[in-house]
C-alpha atoms as a printed R data frame, in Angstrom:
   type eleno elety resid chain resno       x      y       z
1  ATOM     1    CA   UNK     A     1  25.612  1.307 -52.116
2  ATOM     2    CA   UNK     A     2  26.153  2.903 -48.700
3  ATOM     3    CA   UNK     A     3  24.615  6.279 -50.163
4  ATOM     4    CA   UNK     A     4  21.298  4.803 -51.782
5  ATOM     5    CA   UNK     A     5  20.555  3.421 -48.437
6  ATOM     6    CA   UNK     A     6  20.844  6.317 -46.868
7  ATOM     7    CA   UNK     A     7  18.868  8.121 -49.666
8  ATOM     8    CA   UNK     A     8  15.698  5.590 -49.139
9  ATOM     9    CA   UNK     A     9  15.796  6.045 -45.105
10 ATOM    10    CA   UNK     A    10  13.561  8.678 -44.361
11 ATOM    11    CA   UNK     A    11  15.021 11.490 -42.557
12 ATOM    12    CA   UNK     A    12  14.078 11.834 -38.779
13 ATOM    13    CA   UNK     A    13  11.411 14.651 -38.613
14 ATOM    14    CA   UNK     A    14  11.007 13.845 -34.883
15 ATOM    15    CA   UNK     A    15   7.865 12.577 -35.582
16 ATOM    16    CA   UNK     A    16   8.853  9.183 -37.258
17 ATOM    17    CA   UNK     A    17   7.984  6.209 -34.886
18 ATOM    18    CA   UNK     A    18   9.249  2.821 -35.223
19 ATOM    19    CA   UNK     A    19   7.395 -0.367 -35.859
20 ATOM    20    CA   UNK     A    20   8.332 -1.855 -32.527
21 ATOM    21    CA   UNK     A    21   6.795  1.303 -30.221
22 ATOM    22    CA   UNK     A    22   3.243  0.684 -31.641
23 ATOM    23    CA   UNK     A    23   1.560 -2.032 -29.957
24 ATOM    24    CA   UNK     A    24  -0.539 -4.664 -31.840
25 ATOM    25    CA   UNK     A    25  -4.037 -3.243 -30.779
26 ATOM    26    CA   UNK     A    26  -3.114  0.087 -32.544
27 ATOM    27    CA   UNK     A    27  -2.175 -1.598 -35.595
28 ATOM    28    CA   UNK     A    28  -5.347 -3.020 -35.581
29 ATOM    29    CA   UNK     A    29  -7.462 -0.007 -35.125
30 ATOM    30    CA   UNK     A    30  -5.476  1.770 -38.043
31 ATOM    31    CA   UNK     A    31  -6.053 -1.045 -40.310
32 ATOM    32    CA   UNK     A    32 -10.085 -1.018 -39.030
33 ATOM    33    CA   UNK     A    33 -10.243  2.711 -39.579
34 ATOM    34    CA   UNK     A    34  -8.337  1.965 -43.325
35 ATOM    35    CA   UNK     A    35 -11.239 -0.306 -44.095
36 ATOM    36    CA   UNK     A    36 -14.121  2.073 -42.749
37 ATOM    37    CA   UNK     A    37 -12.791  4.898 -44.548
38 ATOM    38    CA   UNK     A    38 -13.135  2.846 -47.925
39 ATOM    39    CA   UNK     A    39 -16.479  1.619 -46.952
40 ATOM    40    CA   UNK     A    40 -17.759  5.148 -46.014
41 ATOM    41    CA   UNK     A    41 -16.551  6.275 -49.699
42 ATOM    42    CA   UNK     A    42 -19.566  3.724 -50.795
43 ATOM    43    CA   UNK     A    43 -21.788  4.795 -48.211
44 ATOM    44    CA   UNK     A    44 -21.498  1.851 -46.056
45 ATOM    45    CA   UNK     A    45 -21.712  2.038 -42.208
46 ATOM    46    CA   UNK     A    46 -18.338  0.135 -40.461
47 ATOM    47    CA   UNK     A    47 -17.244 -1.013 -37.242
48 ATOM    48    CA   UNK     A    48 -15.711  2.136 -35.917
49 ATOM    49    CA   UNK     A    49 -17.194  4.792 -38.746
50 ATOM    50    CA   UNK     A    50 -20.547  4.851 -38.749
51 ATOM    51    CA   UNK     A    51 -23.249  7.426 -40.588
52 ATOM    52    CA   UNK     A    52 -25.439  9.555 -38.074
53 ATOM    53    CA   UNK     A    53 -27.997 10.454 -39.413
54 ATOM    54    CA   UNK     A    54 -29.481 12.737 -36.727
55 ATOM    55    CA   UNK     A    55 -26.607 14.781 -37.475
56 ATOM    56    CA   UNK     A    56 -26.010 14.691 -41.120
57 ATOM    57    CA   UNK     A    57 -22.583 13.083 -40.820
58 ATOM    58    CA   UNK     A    58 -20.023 10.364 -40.164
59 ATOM    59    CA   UNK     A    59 -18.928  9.658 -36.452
60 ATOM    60    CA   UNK     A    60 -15.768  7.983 -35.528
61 ATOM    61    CA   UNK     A    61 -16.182  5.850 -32.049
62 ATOM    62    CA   UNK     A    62 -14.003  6.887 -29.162
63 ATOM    63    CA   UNK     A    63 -11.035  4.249 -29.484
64 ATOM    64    CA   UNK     A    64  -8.219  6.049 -27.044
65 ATOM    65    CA   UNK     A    65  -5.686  4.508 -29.592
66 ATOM    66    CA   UNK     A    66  -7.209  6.655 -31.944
67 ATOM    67    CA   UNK     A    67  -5.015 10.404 -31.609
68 ATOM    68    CA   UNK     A    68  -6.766 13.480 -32.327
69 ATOM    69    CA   UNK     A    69  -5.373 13.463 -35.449
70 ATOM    70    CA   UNK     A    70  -6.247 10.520 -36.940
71 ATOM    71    CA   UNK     A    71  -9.442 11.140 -35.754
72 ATOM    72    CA   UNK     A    72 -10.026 14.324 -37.617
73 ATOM    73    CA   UNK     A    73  -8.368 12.978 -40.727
74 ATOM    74    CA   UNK     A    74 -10.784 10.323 -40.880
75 ATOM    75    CA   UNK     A    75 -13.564 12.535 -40.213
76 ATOM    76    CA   UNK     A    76 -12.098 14.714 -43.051
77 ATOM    77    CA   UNK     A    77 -12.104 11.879 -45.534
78 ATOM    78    CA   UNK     A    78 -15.385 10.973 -44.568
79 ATOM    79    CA   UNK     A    79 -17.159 13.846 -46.115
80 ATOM    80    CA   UNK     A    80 -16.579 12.301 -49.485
81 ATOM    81    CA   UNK     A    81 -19.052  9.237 -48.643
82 ATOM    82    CA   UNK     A    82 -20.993 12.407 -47.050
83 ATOM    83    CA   UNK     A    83 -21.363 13.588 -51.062
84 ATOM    84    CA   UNK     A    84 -21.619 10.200 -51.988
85 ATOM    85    CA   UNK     A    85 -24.660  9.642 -49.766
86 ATOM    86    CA   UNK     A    86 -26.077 12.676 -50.754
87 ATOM    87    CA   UNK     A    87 -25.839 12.219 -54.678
88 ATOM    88    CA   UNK     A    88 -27.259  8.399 -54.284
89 ATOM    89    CA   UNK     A    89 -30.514  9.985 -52.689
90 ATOM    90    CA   UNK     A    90 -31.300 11.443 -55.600
């Protein structure tokens, strides 16, 4: 049993954080950026990702517990309520 617990712990990349060293606000602004995301896929405007229209895209607001990564991820997913958007105008 000692192995398969050991098998299902995920190795330590350096870059695995535990649940205790993220505060509560930044679990809240993942799990607002989750919904956006899904919203955005319909072409629905959220709280933190919402359509610009001057500049033919989605724009994430400037949360600082957002990291730069995140932030282009989302911006990255976006693009498919982008197309979404695009092929509903027609």
């Amino acid at each position: 049993q000692e192995d398969a617990e050991r098998w299902i712990e995920p190795r330590n990349s350096g870059r695995v954080h535990s649940q205790s060293a993220r505060s509560g606000k930044a679990l809240e602004t993942e799990a607002l950026l989750v919904r956006d995301v899904l919203y955005a896929f319909q072409g629905i405007d959220g709280h933190l990702v919402k359509f610009n229209p001057e500049l033919d895209r989605y724009t994430v607001a400037q949360v600082p517990s957002i990291s730069a990564g995140a932030h282009r991820l989302v911006l990255k997913l976006c693009e498919m309520g982008w197309l979404y958007k695009r092929l509903a105008s027609y």
